[in-house]
CSV table of C-alpha atoms in Angstrom, one decimal:
chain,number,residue,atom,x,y,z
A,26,UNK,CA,84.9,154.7,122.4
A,27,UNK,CA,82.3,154.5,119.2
A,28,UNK,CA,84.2,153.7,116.1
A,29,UNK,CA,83.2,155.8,113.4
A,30,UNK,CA,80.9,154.0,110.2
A,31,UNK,CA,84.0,153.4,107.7
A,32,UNK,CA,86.0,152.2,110.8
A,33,UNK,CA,83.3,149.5,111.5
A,34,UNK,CA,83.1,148.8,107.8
A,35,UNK,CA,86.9,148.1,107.7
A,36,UNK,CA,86.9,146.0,110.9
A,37,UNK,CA,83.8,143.8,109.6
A,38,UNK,CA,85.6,143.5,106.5
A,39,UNK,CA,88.8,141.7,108.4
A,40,UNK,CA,86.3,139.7,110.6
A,41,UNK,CA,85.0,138.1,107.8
A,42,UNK,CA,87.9,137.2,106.1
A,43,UNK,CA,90.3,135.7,108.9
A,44,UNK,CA,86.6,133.9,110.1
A,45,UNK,CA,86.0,132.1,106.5
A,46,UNK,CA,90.6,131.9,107.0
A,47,UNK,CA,90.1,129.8,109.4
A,48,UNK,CA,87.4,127.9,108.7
A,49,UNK,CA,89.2,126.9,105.4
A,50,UNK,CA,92.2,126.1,107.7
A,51,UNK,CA,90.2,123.7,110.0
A,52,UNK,CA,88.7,122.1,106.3
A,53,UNK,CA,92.3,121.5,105.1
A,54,UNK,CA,94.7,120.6,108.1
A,55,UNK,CA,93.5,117.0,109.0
A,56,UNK,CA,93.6,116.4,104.9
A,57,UNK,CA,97.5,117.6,104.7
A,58,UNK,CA,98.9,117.2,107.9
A,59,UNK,CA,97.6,114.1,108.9
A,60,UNK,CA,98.8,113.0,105.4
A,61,UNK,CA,102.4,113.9,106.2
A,62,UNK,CA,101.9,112.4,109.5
A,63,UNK,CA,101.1,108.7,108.4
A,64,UNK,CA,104.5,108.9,106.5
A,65,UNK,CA,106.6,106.8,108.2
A,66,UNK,CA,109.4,108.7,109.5
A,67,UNK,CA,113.1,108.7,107.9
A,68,UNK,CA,114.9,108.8,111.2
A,69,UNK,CA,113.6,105.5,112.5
A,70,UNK,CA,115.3,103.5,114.3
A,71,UNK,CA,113.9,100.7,116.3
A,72,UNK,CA,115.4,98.0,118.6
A,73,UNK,CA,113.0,95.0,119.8
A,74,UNK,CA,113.8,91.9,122.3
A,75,UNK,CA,112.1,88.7,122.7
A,76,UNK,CA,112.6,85.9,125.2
A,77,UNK,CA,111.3,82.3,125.6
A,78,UNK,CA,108.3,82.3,127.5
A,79,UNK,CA,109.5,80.4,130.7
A,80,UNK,CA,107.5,77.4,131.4
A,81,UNK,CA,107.3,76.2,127.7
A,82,UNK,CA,109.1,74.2,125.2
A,83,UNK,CA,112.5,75.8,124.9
A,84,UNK,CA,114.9,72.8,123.1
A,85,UNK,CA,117.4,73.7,121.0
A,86,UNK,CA,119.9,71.0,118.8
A,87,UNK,CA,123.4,70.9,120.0
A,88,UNK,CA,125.3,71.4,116.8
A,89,UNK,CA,128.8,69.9,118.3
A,90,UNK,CA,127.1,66.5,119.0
A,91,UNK,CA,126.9,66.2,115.1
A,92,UNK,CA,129.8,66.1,114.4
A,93,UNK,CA,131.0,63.9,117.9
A,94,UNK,CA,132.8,60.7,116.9
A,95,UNK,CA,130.2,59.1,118.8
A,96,UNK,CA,126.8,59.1,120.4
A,97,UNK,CA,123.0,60.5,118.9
A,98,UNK,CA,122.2,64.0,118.4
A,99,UNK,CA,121.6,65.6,121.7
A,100,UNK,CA,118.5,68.5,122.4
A,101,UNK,CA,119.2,70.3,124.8
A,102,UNK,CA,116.2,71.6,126.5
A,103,UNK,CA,115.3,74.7,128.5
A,104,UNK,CA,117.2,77.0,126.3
A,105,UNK,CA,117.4,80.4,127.6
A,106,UNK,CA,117.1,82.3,124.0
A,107,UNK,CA,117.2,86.1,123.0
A,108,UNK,CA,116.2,87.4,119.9
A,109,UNK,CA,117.4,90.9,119.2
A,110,UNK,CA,116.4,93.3,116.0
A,111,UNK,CA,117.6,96.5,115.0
A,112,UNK,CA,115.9,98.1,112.6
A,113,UNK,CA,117.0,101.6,111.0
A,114,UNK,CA,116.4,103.5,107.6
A,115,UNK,CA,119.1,103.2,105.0
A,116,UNK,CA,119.1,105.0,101.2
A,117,UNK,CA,117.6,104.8,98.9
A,118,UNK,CA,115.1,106.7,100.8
A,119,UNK,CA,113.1,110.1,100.0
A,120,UNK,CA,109.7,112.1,100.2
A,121,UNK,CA,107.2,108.7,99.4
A,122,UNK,CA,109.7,105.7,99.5
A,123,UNK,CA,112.2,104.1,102.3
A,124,UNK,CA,114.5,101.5,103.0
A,125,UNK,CA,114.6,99.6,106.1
A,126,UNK,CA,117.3,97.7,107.2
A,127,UNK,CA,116.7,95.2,110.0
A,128,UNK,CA,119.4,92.8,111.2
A,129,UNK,CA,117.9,90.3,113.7
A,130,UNK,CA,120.0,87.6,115.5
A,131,UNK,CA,118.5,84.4,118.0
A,132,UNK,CA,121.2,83.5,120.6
A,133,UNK,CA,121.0,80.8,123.5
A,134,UNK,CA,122.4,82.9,126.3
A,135,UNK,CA,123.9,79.8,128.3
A,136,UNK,CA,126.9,80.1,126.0
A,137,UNK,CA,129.0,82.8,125.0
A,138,UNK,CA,130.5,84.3,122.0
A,139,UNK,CA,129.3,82.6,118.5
A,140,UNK,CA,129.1,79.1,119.8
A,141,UNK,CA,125.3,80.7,121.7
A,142,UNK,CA,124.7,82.2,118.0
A,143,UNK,CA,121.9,80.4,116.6
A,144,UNK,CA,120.6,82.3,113.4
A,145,UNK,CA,121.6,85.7,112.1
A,146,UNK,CA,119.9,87.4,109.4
A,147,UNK,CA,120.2,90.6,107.4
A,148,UNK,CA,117.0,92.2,106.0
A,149,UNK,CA,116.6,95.0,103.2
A,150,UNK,CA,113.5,96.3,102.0
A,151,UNK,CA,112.7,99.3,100.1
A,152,UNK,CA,108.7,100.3,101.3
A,153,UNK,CA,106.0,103.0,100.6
A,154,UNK,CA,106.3,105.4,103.6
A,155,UNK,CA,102.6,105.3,104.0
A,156,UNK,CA,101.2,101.8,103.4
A,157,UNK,CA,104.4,100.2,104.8
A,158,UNK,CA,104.0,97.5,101.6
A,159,UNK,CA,107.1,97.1,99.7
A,160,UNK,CA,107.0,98.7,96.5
A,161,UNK,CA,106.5,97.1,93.0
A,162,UNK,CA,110.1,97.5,91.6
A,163,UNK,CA,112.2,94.2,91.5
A,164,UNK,CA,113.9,93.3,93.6
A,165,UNK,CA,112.7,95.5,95.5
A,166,UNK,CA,114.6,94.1,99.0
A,167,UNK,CA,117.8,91.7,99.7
A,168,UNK,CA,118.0,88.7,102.4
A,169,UNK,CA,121.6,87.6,103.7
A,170,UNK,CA,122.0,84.6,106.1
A,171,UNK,CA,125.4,83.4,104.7
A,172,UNK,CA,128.9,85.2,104.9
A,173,UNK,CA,132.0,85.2,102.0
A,174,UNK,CA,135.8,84.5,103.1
A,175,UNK,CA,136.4,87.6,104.7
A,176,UNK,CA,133.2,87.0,106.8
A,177,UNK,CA,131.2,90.0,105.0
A,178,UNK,CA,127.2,89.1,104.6
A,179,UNK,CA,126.4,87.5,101.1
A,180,UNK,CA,122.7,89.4,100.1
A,181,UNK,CA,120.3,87.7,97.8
A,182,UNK,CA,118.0,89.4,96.0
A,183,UNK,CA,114.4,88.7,97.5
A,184,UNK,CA,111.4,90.1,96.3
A,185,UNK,CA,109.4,91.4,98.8
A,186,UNK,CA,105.6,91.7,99.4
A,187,UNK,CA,102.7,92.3,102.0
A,188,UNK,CA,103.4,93.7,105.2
A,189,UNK,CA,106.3,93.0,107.3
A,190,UNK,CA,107.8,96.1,110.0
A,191,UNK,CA,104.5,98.5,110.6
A,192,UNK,CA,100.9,98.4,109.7
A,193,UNK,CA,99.1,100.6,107.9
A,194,UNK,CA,97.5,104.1,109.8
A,195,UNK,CA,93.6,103.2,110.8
A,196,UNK,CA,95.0,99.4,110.7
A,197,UNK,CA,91.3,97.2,109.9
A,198,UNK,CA,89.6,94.0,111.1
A,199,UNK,CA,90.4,92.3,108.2
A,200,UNK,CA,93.3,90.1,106.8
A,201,UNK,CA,96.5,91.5,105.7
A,202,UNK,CA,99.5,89.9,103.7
A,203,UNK,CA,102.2,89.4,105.7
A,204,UNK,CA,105.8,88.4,104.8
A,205,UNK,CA,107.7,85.5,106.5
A,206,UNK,CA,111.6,86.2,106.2
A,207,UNK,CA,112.0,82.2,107.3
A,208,UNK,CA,110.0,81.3,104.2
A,209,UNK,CA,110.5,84.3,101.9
A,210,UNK,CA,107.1,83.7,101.2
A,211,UNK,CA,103.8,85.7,101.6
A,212,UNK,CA,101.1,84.6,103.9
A,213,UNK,CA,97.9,85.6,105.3
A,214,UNK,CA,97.9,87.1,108.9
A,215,UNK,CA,94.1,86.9,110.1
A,216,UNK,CA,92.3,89.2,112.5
A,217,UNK,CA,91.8,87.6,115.6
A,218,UNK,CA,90.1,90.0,117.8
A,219,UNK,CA,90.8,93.1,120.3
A,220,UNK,CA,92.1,93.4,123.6
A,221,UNK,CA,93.9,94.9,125.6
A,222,UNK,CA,97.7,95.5,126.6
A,223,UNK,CA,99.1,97.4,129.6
A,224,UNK,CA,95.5,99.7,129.3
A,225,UNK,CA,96.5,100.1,125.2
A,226,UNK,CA,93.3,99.0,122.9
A,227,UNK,CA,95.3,96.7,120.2
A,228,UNK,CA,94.4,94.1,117.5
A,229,UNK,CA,95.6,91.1,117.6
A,230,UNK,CA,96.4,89.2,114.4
A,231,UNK,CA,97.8,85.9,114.1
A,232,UNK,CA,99.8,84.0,110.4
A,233,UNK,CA,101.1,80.4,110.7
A,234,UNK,CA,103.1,79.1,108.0
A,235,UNK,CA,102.7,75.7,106.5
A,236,UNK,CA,105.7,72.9,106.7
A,237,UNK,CA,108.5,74.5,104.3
A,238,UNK,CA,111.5,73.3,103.3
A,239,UNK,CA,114.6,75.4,103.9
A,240,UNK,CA,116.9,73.6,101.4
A,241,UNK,CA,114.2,74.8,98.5
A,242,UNK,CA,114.4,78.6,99.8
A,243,UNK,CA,118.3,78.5,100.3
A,244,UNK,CA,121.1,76.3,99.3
A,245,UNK,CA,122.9,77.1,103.1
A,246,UNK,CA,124.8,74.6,104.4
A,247,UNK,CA,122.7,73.7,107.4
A,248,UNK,CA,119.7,72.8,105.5
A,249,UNK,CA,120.6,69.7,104.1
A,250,UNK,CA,122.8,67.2,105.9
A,251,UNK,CA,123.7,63.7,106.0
A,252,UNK,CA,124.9,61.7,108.7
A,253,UNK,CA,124.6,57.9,109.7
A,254,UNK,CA,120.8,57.0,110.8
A,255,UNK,CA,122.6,56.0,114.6
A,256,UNK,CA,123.9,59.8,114.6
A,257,UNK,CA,120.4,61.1,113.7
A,258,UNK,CA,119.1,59.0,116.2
A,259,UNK,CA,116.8,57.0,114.1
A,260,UNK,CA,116.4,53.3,113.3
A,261,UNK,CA,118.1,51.9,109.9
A,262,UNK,CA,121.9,51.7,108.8
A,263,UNK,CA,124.0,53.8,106.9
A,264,UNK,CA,123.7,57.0,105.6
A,265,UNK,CA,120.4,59.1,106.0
A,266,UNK,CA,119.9,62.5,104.2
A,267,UNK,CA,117.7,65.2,106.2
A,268,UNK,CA,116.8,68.7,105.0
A,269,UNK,CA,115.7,71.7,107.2
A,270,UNK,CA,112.3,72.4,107.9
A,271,UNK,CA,110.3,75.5,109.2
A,272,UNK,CA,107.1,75.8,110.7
A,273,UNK,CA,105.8,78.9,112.4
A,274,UNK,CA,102.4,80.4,114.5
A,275,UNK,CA,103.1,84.2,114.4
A,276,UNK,CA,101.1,86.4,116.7
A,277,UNK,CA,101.1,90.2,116.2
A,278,UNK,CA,99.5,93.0,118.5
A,279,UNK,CA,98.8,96.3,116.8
A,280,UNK,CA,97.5,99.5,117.7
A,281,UNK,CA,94.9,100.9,115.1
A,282,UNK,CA,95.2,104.3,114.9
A,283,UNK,CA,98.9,104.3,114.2
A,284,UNK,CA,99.8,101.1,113.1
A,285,UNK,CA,102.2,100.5,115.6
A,286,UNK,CA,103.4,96.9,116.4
A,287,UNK,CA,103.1,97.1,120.3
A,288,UNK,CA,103.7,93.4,121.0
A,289,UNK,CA,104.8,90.2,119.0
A,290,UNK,CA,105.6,86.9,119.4
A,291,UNK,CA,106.1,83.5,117.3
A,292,UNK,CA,106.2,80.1,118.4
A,293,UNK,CA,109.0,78.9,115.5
A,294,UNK,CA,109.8,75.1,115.6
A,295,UNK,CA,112.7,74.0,113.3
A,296,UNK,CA,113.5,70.4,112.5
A,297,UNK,CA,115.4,67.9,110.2
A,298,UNK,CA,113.3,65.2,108.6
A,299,UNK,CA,113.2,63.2,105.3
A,300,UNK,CA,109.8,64.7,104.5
A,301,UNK,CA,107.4,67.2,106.4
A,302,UNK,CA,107.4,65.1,109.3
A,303,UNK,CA,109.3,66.0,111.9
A,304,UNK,CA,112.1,63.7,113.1
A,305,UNK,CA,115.1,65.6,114.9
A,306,UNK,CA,113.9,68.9,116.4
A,307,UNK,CA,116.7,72.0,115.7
A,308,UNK,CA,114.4,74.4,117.6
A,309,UNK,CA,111.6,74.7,119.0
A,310,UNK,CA,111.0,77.4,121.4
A,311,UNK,CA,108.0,80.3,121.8
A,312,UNK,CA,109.6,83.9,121.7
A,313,UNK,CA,107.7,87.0,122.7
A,314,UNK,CA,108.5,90.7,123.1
A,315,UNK,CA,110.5,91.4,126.8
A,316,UNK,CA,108.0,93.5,129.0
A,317,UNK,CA,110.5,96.8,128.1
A,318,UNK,CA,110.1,96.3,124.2
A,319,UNK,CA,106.3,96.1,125.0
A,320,UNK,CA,106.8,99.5,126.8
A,321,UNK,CA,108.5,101.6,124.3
A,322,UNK,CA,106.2,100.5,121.4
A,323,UNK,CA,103.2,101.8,123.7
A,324,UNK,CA,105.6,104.8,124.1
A,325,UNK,CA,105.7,105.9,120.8
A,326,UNK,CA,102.3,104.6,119.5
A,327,UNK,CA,101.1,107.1,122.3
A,328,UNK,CA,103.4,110.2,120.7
A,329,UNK,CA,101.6,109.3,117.6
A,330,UNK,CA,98.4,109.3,118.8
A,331,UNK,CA,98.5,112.7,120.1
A,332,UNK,CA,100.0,114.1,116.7
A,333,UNK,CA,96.8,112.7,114.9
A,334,UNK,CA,94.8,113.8,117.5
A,335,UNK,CA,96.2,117.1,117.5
A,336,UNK,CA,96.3,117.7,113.8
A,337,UNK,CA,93.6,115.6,113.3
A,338,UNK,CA,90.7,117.0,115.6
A,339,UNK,CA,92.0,119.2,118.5
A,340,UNK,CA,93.4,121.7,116.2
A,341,UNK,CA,90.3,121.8,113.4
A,342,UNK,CA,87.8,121.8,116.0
A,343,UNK,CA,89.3,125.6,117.5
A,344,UNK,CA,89.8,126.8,114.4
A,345,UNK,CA,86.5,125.7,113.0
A,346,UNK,CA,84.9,128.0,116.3
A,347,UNK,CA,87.5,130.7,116.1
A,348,UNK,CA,86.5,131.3,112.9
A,349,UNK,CA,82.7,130.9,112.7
A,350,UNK,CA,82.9,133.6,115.8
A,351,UNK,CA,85.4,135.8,113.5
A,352,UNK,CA,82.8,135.4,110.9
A,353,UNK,CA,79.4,136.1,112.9
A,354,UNK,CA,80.7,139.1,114.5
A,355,UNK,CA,82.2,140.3,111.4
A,356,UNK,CA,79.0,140.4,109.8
A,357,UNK,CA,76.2,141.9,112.8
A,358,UNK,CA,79.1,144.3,112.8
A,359,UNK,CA,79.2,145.2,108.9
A,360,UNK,CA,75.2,145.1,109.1
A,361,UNK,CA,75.3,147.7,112.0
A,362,UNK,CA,77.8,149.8,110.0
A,363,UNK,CA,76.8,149.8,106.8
A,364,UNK,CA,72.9,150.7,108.0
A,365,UNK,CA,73.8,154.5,109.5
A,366,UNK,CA,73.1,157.5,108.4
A,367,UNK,CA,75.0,161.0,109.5
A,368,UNK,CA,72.3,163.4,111.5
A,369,UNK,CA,71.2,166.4,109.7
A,370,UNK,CA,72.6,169.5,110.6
A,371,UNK,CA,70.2,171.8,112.6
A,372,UNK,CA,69.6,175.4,111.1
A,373,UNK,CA,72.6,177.6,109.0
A,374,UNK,CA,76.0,178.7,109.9
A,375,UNK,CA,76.4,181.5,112.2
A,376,UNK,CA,75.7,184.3,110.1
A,377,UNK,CA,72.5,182.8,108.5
A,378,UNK,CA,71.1,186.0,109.5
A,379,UNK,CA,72.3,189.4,108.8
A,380,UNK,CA,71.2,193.2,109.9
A,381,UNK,CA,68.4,194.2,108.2
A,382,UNK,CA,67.7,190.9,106.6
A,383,UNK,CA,64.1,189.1,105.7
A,384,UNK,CA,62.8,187.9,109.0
A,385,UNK,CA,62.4,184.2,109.8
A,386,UNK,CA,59.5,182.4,108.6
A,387,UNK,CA,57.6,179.0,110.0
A,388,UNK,CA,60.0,177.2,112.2
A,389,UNK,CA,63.1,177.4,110.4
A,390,UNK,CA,64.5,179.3,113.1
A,391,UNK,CA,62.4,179.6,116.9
A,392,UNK,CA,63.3,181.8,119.4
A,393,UNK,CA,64.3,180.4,122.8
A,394,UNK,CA,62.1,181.0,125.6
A,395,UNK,CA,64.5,182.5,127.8
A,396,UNK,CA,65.5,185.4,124.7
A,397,UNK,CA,64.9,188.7,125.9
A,398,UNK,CA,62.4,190.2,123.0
A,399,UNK,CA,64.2,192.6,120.4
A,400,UNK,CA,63.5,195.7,121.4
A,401,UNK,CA,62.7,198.7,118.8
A,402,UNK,CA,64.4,202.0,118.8
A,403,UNK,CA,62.8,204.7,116.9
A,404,UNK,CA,65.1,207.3,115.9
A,405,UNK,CA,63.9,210.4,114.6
A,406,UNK,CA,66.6,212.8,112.5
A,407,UNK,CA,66.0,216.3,114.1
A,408,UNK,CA,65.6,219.0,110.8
């Protein structure tokens, strides 16, 4: 059915405007949405295992041989260890900033209860929700590795900075600054290069921190010690004092677009000695993500990946075409409408012509061929 001209006018008119809609729409989405999308999310929660990777170095110092009446410290060697973390959000937390809570222990799992407890460490940080980097108020984070009486975590205030639980969204080739909770320090984590894990693209970046004393970060118990030089198991007499040393080669695999951490692993070495130089080894084992923490980190770096693909592309790309079609056919169709002209009417009404009225002249009004002429009567009044 024809649409009349004001019709077409009207309809032209909405064409236009829901085309130029959504072409504003397919302008604006990947600016807001992915924006609220490389938030991090308030309901995170996160739980990642490591292992020892079996055919390496996995020694670990038996603490009880210390403080045996007799004999040298004793290593024990392949270790079977498990390192567990269980990150979640905490408050303070709203609309730009978050606080993550990770508690993280390292256990030997050939013995049970706390005697296979090997480290234990509580971890606060308050972050910006989109470059993951802690934020500049001090302290802006807390680190406990100690317990009071009643066996309830003692936090120190530790100012945090560089990266630490996620990378940033559209994570770059380049170095980063990465925090070592060990060290409470800062250090540069270098890009390596890209590969590839379980058919995931990822970057792999890689930190090592220097020789650093643990009696200079912490005054715990455990990082300074003195026993006799036979205990220690090194030549001399009498009393030797060792402090606590760390070392560390940290290896990170991250998936670009999202900054998800899909696989990570550190080969940690811990040892007493009078100076940098190792001499009595407390651990030294290489830890990496379990195959099942590898597979739930390519889990939800997919999910993500599909939002910002979504939001970011998929959806602007229709509504770019939906409305540059809105807005072509819109305007042919206001062209087309706005260009006709009403017919003119053909003659006058019905009663143009009366009895006895002026005839017809030109070709204002034509007889049609198949009228039957007028025929004249001639009527004569008798006297």
């Amino acid at each position: 059915m024809a649409l009349s001209a004001g019709t077409r006018r009207t309809v032209a008119c909405l064409l236009v405007g829901l085309g130029a809609l959504l072409i504003v729409a397919a302008l604006l989405i990947p600016t807001y949405t992915v924006g609220k999308l490389a938030k991090t999310p308030l309901d995170l929660e996160i739980t990642t295992i490591a292992t020892n990777v079996p055919g390496e170095d996995s020694l670990v110092l038996d603490s009880k041989s210390l403080t045996a009446p007799e004999g040298a410290a004793k290593i024990d060697s392949n270790v079977p260890l498990v390192s567990q973390r269980f990150l979640t959000v905490e408050e303070p937390s709203d609309a730009t900033e978050m606080t993550v809570q990770a508690g993280q222990t390292l256990r030997r799992i050939d013995k049970q209860g706390d005697t296979g407890l090997l480290t234990a460490t509580i971890d606060r940080v308050t972050i910006d929700r989109k470059t993951g980097e802690p934020v500049s108020k001090e302290p802006n984070g807390s680190i406990a590795v100690n317990v009071d009486k009643e066996m309830k975590p003692v936090a120190d205030p530790v100012q945090h900075t560089g990266l630490q639980y996620r990378f940033p969204i559209g994570t770059e080739q380049k170095t980063y600054p990465y925090f070592d909770l060990n060290a409470r320090k800062t250090f540069d984590i270098n890009y390596v290069g890209e590969t590839e894990i379980n058919s995931m693209q990822v970057y792999h970046f890689q930190q090592t921190i220097p020789a650093t004393n643990l009696n200079d970060v912490v005054k715990a118990p455990t990082n300074r010690l003195t026993f006799p030089a036979a205990k220690w198991g090194v030549p001399g007499d009498g009393d030797v004092t060792m402090s606590r040393w760390y070392t560390n080669t940290r290896d990170v695999w991250v998936e670009p677009k999202t900054g998800t951490v899909i696989k990570g692993g550190e080969q940690i070495h811990l040892y007493y000695g009078r100076d940098s130089k190792p001499e009595v080894t407390a651990l030294k084992s290489h830890i990496v993500f379990d195959e099942n923490t590898i597979e739930s980190q390519i889990s939800v770096a997919k999910e993500n990946i599909d939002k910002l693909s979504l939001y970011g592309r998929i959806m602007p790309i229709v509504l770019g075409v939906l409305g540059v079609i809105a807005l072509i056919v819109g305007i042919i169709l206001g062209v087309r409408g706005g260009g006709s002209t009403p017919a003119p009417a053909r003659g006058g009404g019905p009663l143009s012509q009366g009895r006895g009225g002026p005839a017809p002249t030109g070709g204002g009004a034509r007889r049609a061929d198949n009228d039957p002429p007028t025929e004249q009567i001639n009527v004569t009044k008798q006297p």
